[in-house]
Amino acid sequence: MLKESHSLIAKLQKNKILIWFLILTITILWGYAWVLMKEALAYMGPFTFSSFRFGVGSITLVLIVLLSKKGLPPKRYWRQLVILGILQTSIVFLLVMYGLRFVDAGKSSVLLYSMPMWSSILAVKFLDEKFTPAKFLGLFIGMIGLLTVLGWDIWVGQSFDVIFGEILIIIAAISWGVSNIFYRVNLNGLSQLQVNAYQMLFGTIGIIAVTLFAEWGQPVQLNMHSIYYILFTGVLASALCFTVWFLILSIIDMVSATLSTLLVPIFGLVLSSFILGETMSAGVVAGSGLIIIGIVVSQISKKHPRRI
């Protein structure tokens, strides 16, 4: 299995077109997953869906890790993996799925993918990274974009529920940023695939615990549509896409990887507008553009890219 993996990496390194085709495919699937996450709320509670999704996804991902013969992580990392799972899977997706009850899927994807801004701010404090003029400018532009998305809703008299949902998703983005810093400080010794598999497993346990407490006894409709949403987001968008993504990360630099993830909210906005009929207001479009520009400016200035 390891020999086959190394052979695949060697082939991909010689074929940049295939690499970027895979990146494009993954980001489209992740953007489409936002549509399905929103649609799934018609069949079950947000926490119940997350339990199904990440239950299926984490089991699939752990099986992939075991088949690749990476095995269980050393026991000294288990506590850190539990904490990472709570930060990156439990908190992020509990808040995102609850926020999706009130916020459009496209706008939600933009708000969550403001994560690199929060990571950059935290990296200055906890990783002693330099706050360069370019990074400051990028963060300033991104923050203006974030305020544009939120401020537009406030000025047009948006309901409190929508604003509350947006705040929850921003908190999720901050938690994701915190988890990235935590990973850099505590889990650099493990492979990214191992980290993602086991943090997702532990994070799923947290999601299930909240689901049992908050949504026990609530109706769940398991039919062709809802099962498709669970399997697509759990197996394809969570487990398999992340497996390919970590393979790609071993080939391309982190700046290119970070910038390529900005395609996800773009596809999220476009697909949500096309499939769900969501309206892309001037504030959302302008704010999204500023957030993306800000992240590009802050990330592309790095001379020695590192994982954020």
CSV table of C-alpha atoms in Angstrom, one decimal:
chain,number,residue,atom,x,y,z
A,1,MET,CA,0.0,0.0,0.0
A,2,LEU,CA,2.8,2.4,0.9
A,3,LYS,CA,4.7,1.6,-2.4
A,4,GLU,CA,1.5,2.2,-4.4
A,5,SER,CA,1.1,5.6,-2.5
A,6,HIS,CA,4.7,6.6,-3.3
A,7,SER,CA,4.2,5.6,-6.9
A,8,LEU,CA,1.0,7.7,-7.2
A,9,ILE,CA,2.7,10.7,-5.7
A,10,ALA,CA,5.6,10.3,-8.1
A,11,LYS,CA,3.1,10.2,-11.0
A,12,LEU,CA,1.2,13.3,-9.8
A,13,GLN,CA,4.4,15.3,-9.4
A,14,LYS,CA,5.0,14.9,-13.1
A,15,ASN,CA,1.5,15.9,-14.1
A,16,LYS,CA,0.6,19.4,-12.8
A,17,ILE,CA,-2.6,19.5,-15.0
A,18,LEU,CA,-3.9,16.4,-13.1
A,19,ILE,CA,-3.0,17.9,-9.8
A,20,TRP,CA,-5.0,21.1,-10.5
A,21,PHE,CA,-7.8,19.0,-12.0
A,22,LEU,CA,-8.0,17.2,-8.7
A,23,ILE,CA,-8.0,20.4,-6.7
A,24,LEU,CA,-10.8,21.8,-8.9
A,25,THR,CA,-12.8,18.7,-8.4
A,26,ILE,CA,-12.4,18.6,-4.7
A,27,THR,CA,-13.3,22.3,-4.2
A,28,ILE,CA,-16.4,21.9,-6.4
A,29,LEU,CA,-17.5,18.9,-4.3
A,30,TRP,CA,-16.8,20.9,-1.1
A,31,GLY,CA,-18.8,23.8,-2.5
A,32,TYR,CA,-21.7,21.5,-3.4
A,33,ALA,CA,-21.6,20.0,0.1
A,34,TRP,CA,-22.8,23.3,1.4
A,35,VAL,CA,-25.9,23.0,-0.7
A,36,LEU,CA,-26.6,19.5,0.7
A,37,MET,CA,-25.9,20.5,4.3
A,38,LYS,CA,-28.6,23.2,3.9
A,39,GLU,CA,-31.0,20.8,2.2
A,40,ALA,CA,-30.5,18.1,4.9
A,41,LEU,CA,-32.1,20.4,7.5
A,42,ALA,CA,-35.5,19.6,6.0
A,43,TYR,CA,-35.2,16.0,7.1
A,44,MET,CA,-33.5,16.1,10.5
A,45,GLY,CA,-32.0,18.4,13.1
A,46,PRO,CA,-28.6,20.1,12.4
A,47,PHE,CA,-26.8,18.1,15.1
A,48,THR,CA,-28.4,14.8,14.1
A,49,PHE,CA,-27.2,15.3,10.5
A,50,SER,CA,-23.7,16.1,11.7
A,51,SER,CA,-23.7,12.9,13.8
A,52,PHE,CA,-24.6,10.8,10.7
A,53,ARG,CA,-22.3,12.7,8.4
A,54,PHE,CA,-19.2,12.6,10.6
A,55,GLY,CA,-20.0,9.1,11.9
A,56,VAL,CA,-19.9,7.7,8.4
A,57,GLY,CA,-17.0,10.0,7.4
A,58,SER,CA,-14.7,9.2,10.4
A,59,ILE,CA,-15.2,5.5,10.1
A,60,THR,CA,-14.4,5.6,6.4
A,61,LEU,CA,-11.3,7.8,7.1
A,62,VAL,CA,-10.0,5.6,9.9
A,63,LEU,CA,-10.3,2.6,7.6
A,64,ILE,CA,-8.3,4.4,5.0
A,65,VAL,CA,-5.6,5.1,7.5
A,66,LEU,CA,-5.5,1.5,8.7
A,67,LEU,CA,-5.4,0.2,5.2
A,68,SER,CA,-2.5,2.5,4.4
A,69,LYS,CA,-0.7,0.8,7.4
A,70,LYS,CA,-0.2,4.0,9.3
A,71,GLY,CA,-1.9,2.4,12.3
A,72,LEU,CA,-3.0,4.0,15.6
A,73,PRO,CA,-1.2,7.2,16.7
A,74,PRO,CA,1.1,6.9,19.7
A,75,LYS,CA,-0.8,7.3,23.0
A,76,ARG,CA,1.1,10.5,23.9
A,77,TYR,CA,-0.9,12.2,21.1
A,78,TRP,CA,-4.4,11.0,22.0
A,79,ARG,CA,-5.2,13.9,24.4
A,80,GLN,CA,-4.1,16.4,21.8
A,81,LEU,CA,-6.2,14.7,19.2
A,82,VAL,CA,-9.3,14.8,21.5
A,83,ILE,CA,-8.8,18.6,21.9
A,84,LEU,CA,-8.2,19.1,18.2
A,85,GLY,CA,-11.3,17.0,17.4
A,86,ILE,CA,-13.4,19.2,19.7
A,87,LEU,CA,-12.0,22.4,18.2
A,88,GLN,CA,-12.0,21.4,14.5
A,89,THR,CA,-14.9,19.0,14.2
A,90,SER,CA,-17.3,19.3,17.2
A,91,ILE,CA,-17.4,23.1,17.7
A,92,VAL,CA,-17.0,24.0,14.0
A,93,PHE,CA,-19.7,21.9,12.6
A,94,LEU,CA,-22.1,22.1,15.5
A,95,LEU,CA,-22.1,25.9,15.1
A,96,VAL,CA,-22.1,25.8,11.3
A,97,MET,CA,-25.0,23.4,11.1
A,98,TYR,CA,-27.0,25.3,13.6
A,99,GLY,CA,-26.2,28.6,11.9
A,100,LEU,CA,-27.3,27.2,8.6
A,101,ARG,CA,-30.9,27.1,10.0
A,102,PHE,CA,-30.9,30.9,9.6
A,103,VAL,CA,-28.2,31.8,7.0
A,104,ASP,CA,-28.0,31.0,3.3
A,105,ALA,CA,-25.6,28.2,2.4
A,106,GLY,CA,-23.5,30.4,0.1
A,107,LYS,CA,-23.0,33.1,2.6
A,108,SER,CA,-22.2,30.6,5.3
A,109,SER,CA,-19.4,29.1,3.2
A,110,VAL,CA,-17.9,32.6,2.8
A,111,LEU,CA,-18.0,33.3,6.5
A,112,LEU,CA,-16.5,30.0,7.5
A,113,TYR,CA,-13.7,30.3,5.0
A,114,SER,CA,-12.6,33.6,6.6
A,115,MET,CA,-10.6,31.1,8.8
A,116,PRO,CA,-7.2,32.0,7.3
A,117,MET,CA,-7.5,35.5,8.6
A,118,TRP,CA,-8.0,34.3,12.2
A,119,SER,CA,-5.2,31.7,11.8
A,120,SER,CA,-2.9,34.5,10.7
A,121,ILE,CA,-3.7,36.7,13.7
A,122,LEU,CA,-3.3,33.8,16.1
A,123,ALA,CA,0.0,32.7,14.4
A,124,VAL,CA,1.5,36.1,15.3
A,125,LYS,CA,0.7,35.6,19.0
A,126,PHE,CA,1.3,31.9,19.4
A,127,LEU,CA,3.8,30.9,16.7
A,128,ASP,CA,5.9,34.1,16.7
A,129,GLU,CA,5.2,34.7,13.0
A,130,LYS,CA,6.0,38.2,11.8
A,131,PHE,CA,3.2,40.6,11.1
A,132,THR,CA,4.4,42.0,7.8
A,133,PRO,CA,2.9,45.0,6.1
A,134,ALA,CA,1.4,42.8,3.4
A,135,LYS,CA,-0.1,40.5,6.0
A,136,PHE,CA,-1.6,43.5,7.8
A,137,LEU,CA,-3.0,44.9,4.6
A,138,GLY,CA,-4.5,41.5,3.7
A,139,LEU,CA,-6.1,41.1,7.1
A,140,PHE,CA,-7.4,44.7,7.0
A,141,ILE,CA,-9.0,44.1,3.6
A,142,GLY,CA,-10.5,40.8,4.8
A,143,MET,CA,-11.9,42.3,7.9
A,144,ILE,CA,-13.6,45.1,5.9
A,145,GLY,CA,-15.1,42.3,3.7
A,146,LEU,CA,-16.4,40.5,6.8
A,147,LEU,CA,-18.0,43.7,8.1
A,148,THR,CA,-19.4,44.3,4.7
A,149,VAL,CA,-21.2,40.9,4.7
A,150,LEU,CA,-22.5,41.5,8.2
A,151,GLY,CA,-23.0,45.2,7.9
A,152,TRP,CA,-25.1,44.9,4.8
A,153,ASP,CA,-27.5,42.6,6.7
A,154,ILE,CA,-27.8,45.0,9.6
A,155,TRP,CA,-28.5,48.0,7.3
A,156,VAL,CA,-31.2,46.3,5.3
A,157,GLY,CA,-33.0,45.3,8.5
A,158,GLN,CA,-32.1,41.6,8.5
A,159,SER,CA,-33.8,39.6,11.2
A,160,PHE,CA,-31.9,38.9,14.5
A,161,ASP,CA,-32.0,35.1,13.7
A,162,VAL,CA,-29.9,35.6,10.6
A,163,ILE,CA,-27.4,37.9,12.3
A,164,PHE,CA,-27.2,35.4,15.2
A,165,GLY,CA,-26.5,32.5,12.7
A,166,GLU,CA,-23.8,34.6,11.0
A,167,ILE,CA,-22.1,35.2,14.3
A,168,LEU,CA,-22.2,31.5,15.2
A,169,ILE,CA,-20.5,30.7,11.8
A,170,ILE,CA,-17.8,33.3,12.4
A,171,ILE,CA,-17.1,31.8,15.9
A,172,ALA,CA,-16.8,28.4,14.1
A,173,ALA,CA,-14.2,30.0,11.7
A,174,ILE,CA,-12.3,31.3,14.7
A,175,SER,CA,-12.4,27.8,16.3
A,176,TRP,CA,-11.1,26.3,13.1
A,177,GLY,CA,-8.2,28.9,13.2
A,178,VAL,CA,-7.5,28.0,16.8
A,179,SER,CA,-7.4,24.3,15.9
A,180,ASN,CA,-4.8,25.0,13.1
A,181,ILE,CA,-2.5,26.7,15.6
A,182,PHE,CA,-3.0,23.9,18.1
A,183,TYR,CA,-2.1,21.4,15.5
A,184,ARG,CA,1.1,23.3,14.6
A,185,VAL,CA,2.2,23.4,18.3
A,186,ASN,CA,1.2,19.9,19.4
A,187,LEU,CA,0.7,17.5,16.5
A,188,ASN,CA,3.4,18.2,13.9
A,189,GLY,CA,4.9,14.7,14.6
A,190,LEU,CA,1.9,12.9,13.0
A,191,SER,CA,1.0,12.6,9.4
A,192,GLN,CA,-1.8,15.0,8.3
A,193,LEU,CA,-4.0,12.0,7.3
A,194,GLN,CA,-3.6,10.4,10.7
A,195,VAL,CA,-4.4,13.7,12.4
A,196,ASN,CA,-7.5,14.3,10.3
A,197,ALA,CA,-8.8,10.8,10.8
A,198,TYR,CA,-8.5,10.6,14.5
A,199,GLN,CA,-9.5,14.2,15.3
A,200,MET,CA,-12.6,13.6,13.2
A,201,LEU,CA,-13.3,10.4,15.1
A,202,PHE,CA,-13.0,12.1,18.5
A,203,GLY,CA,-14.8,15.2,17.3
A,204,THR,CA,-17.7,13.0,16.1
A,205,ILE,CA,-18.1,11.5,19.6
A,206,GLY,CA,-18.5,15.1,20.9
A,207,ILE,CA,-21.1,15.8,18.2
A,208,ILE,CA,-23.0,12.6,19.1
A,209,ALA,CA,-23.0,13.5,22.8
A,210,VAL,CA,-24.5,17.0,22.0
A,211,THR,CA,-27.1,15.4,19.6
A,212,LEU,CA,-28.3,13.0,22.3
A,213,PHE,CA,-28.7,15.8,24.7
A,214,ALA,CA,-30.2,18.4,22.4
A,215,GLU,CA,-32.1,16.5,19.8
A,216,TRP,CA,-33.1,13.2,21.4
A,217,GLY,CA,-36.6,12.2,20.3
A,218,GLN,CA,-36.8,14.7,17.4
A,219,PRO,CA,-38.1,13.3,14.1
A,220,VAL,CA,-35.6,12.0,11.6
A,221,GLN,CA,-36.5,11.2,8.0
A,222,LEU,CA,-34.3,8.7,6.4
A,223,ASN,CA,-35.2,8.4,2.7
A,224,MET,CA,-33.4,8.4,-0.6
A,225,HIS,CA,-32.7,12.2,-0.4
A,226,SER,CA,-31.4,12.4,3.2
A,227,ILE,CA,-29.3,9.2,2.9
A,228,TYR,CA,-27.7,10.7,-0.2
A,229,TYR,CA,-26.9,13.9,1.7
A,230,ILE,CA,-25.3,11.9,4.5
A,231,LEU,CA,-23.3,9.6,2.2
A,232,PHE,CA,-22.1,12.4,-0.1
A,233,THR,CA,-21.0,14.7,2.7
A,234,GLY,CA,-19.7,11.9,4.9
A,235,VAL,CA,-17.9,9.6,2.6
A,236,LEU,CA,-17.1,11.7,-0.5
A,237,ALA,CA,-16.8,15.3,0.8
A,238,SER,CA,-15.3,14.4,4.2
A,239,ALA,CA,-13.4,11.2,4.0
A,240,LEU,CA,-12.3,10.6,0.3
A,241,CYS,CA,-11.8,14.3,-0.6
A,242,PHE,CA,-9.7,14.8,2.5
A,243,THR,CA,-7.6,11.7,1.7
A,244,VAL,CA,-6.9,13.1,-1.8
A,245,TRP,CA,-6.4,16.6,-0.4
A,246,PHE,CA,-3.7,15.4,2.0
A,247,LEU,CA,-2.0,13.5,-0.9
A,248,ILE,CA,-2.0,16.8,-2.8
A,249,LEU,CA,-0.6,18.7,0.2
A,250,SER,CA,2.5,16.4,0.0
A,251,ILE,CA,3.1,17.7,-3.5
A,252,ILE,CA,2.2,21.4,-3.7
A,253,ASP,CA,3.3,24.3,-1.4
A,254,MET,CA,1.0,25.4,1.4
A,255,VAL,CA,0.4,28.9,-0.1
A,256,SER,CA,-1.0,27.4,-3.3
A,257,ALA,CA,-3.1,25.0,-1.2
A,258,THR,CA,-4.4,27.8,1.1
A,259,LEU,CA,-5.3,29.9,-1.9
A,260,SER,CA,-7.0,27.1,-3.8
A,261,THR,CA,-9.4,26.5,-0.9
A,262,LEU,CA,-10.8,30.0,-1.7
A,263,LEU,CA,-12.6,28.3,-4.6
A,264,VAL,CA,-14.8,26.5,-2.1
A,265,PRO,CA,-16.9,29.6,-1.0
A,266,ILE,CA,-17.0,30.8,-4.6
A,267,PHE,CA,-18.5,27.4,-5.7
A,268,GLY,CA,-20.7,27.5,-2.6
A,269,LEU,CA,-22.1,30.9,-3.5
A,270,VAL,CA,-22.7,30.0,-7.2
A,271,LEU,CA,-24.1,26.5,-6.6
A,272,SER,CA,-26.4,27.8,-3.8
A,273,SER,CA,-27.7,30.5,-6.0
A,274,PHE,CA,-28.3,28.1,-8.9
A,275,ILE,CA,-29.7,25.1,-7.0
A,276,LEU,CA,-31.3,26.6,-3.9
A,277,GLY,CA,-32.3,29.9,-5.6
A,278,GLU,CA,-30.4,31.9,-2.9
A,279,THR,CA,-30.0,35.6,-3.8
A,280,MET,CA,-26.4,37.0,-3.9
A,281,SER,CA,-26.9,40.5,-2.6
A,282,ALA,CA,-24.5,43.3,-3.4
A,283,GLY,CA,-23.2,43.2,0.2
A,284,VAL,CA,-22.4,39.4,0.1
A,285,VAL,CA,-20.7,39.7,-3.3
A,286,ALA,CA,-18.7,42.7,-2.4
A,287,GLY,CA,-17.8,41.3,1.0
A,288,SER,CA,-16.9,37.9,-0.4
A,289,GLY,CA,-14.6,39.5,-2.9
A,290,LEU,CA,-12.8,41.6,-0.2
A,291,ILE,CA,-12.4,38.5,2.1
A,292,ILE,CA,-10.8,36.5,-0.8
A,293,ILE,CA,-8.6,39.4,-1.9
A,294,GLY,CA,-7.5,39.9,1.7
A,295,ILE,CA,-6.6,36.3,2.2
A,296,VAL,CA,-4.7,36.2,-1.1
A,297,VAL,CA,-2.7,39.3,-0.1
A,298,SER,CA,-1.8,38.1,3.4
A,299,GLN,CA,-0.9,34.5,2.2
A,300,ILE,CA,1.0,35.2,-1.0
A,301,SER,CA,3.4,37.5,0.8
A,302,LYS,CA,5.0,34.6,2.6
A,303,LYS,CA,8.5,33.8,1.4
A,304,HIS,CA,8.6,30.5,3.4
A,305,PRO,CA,5.1,29.0,3.3
A,306,ARG,CA,4.1,27.0,6.3
A,307,ARG,CA,1.0,25.1,7.2
A,308,ILE,CA,-1.8,27.4,8.6
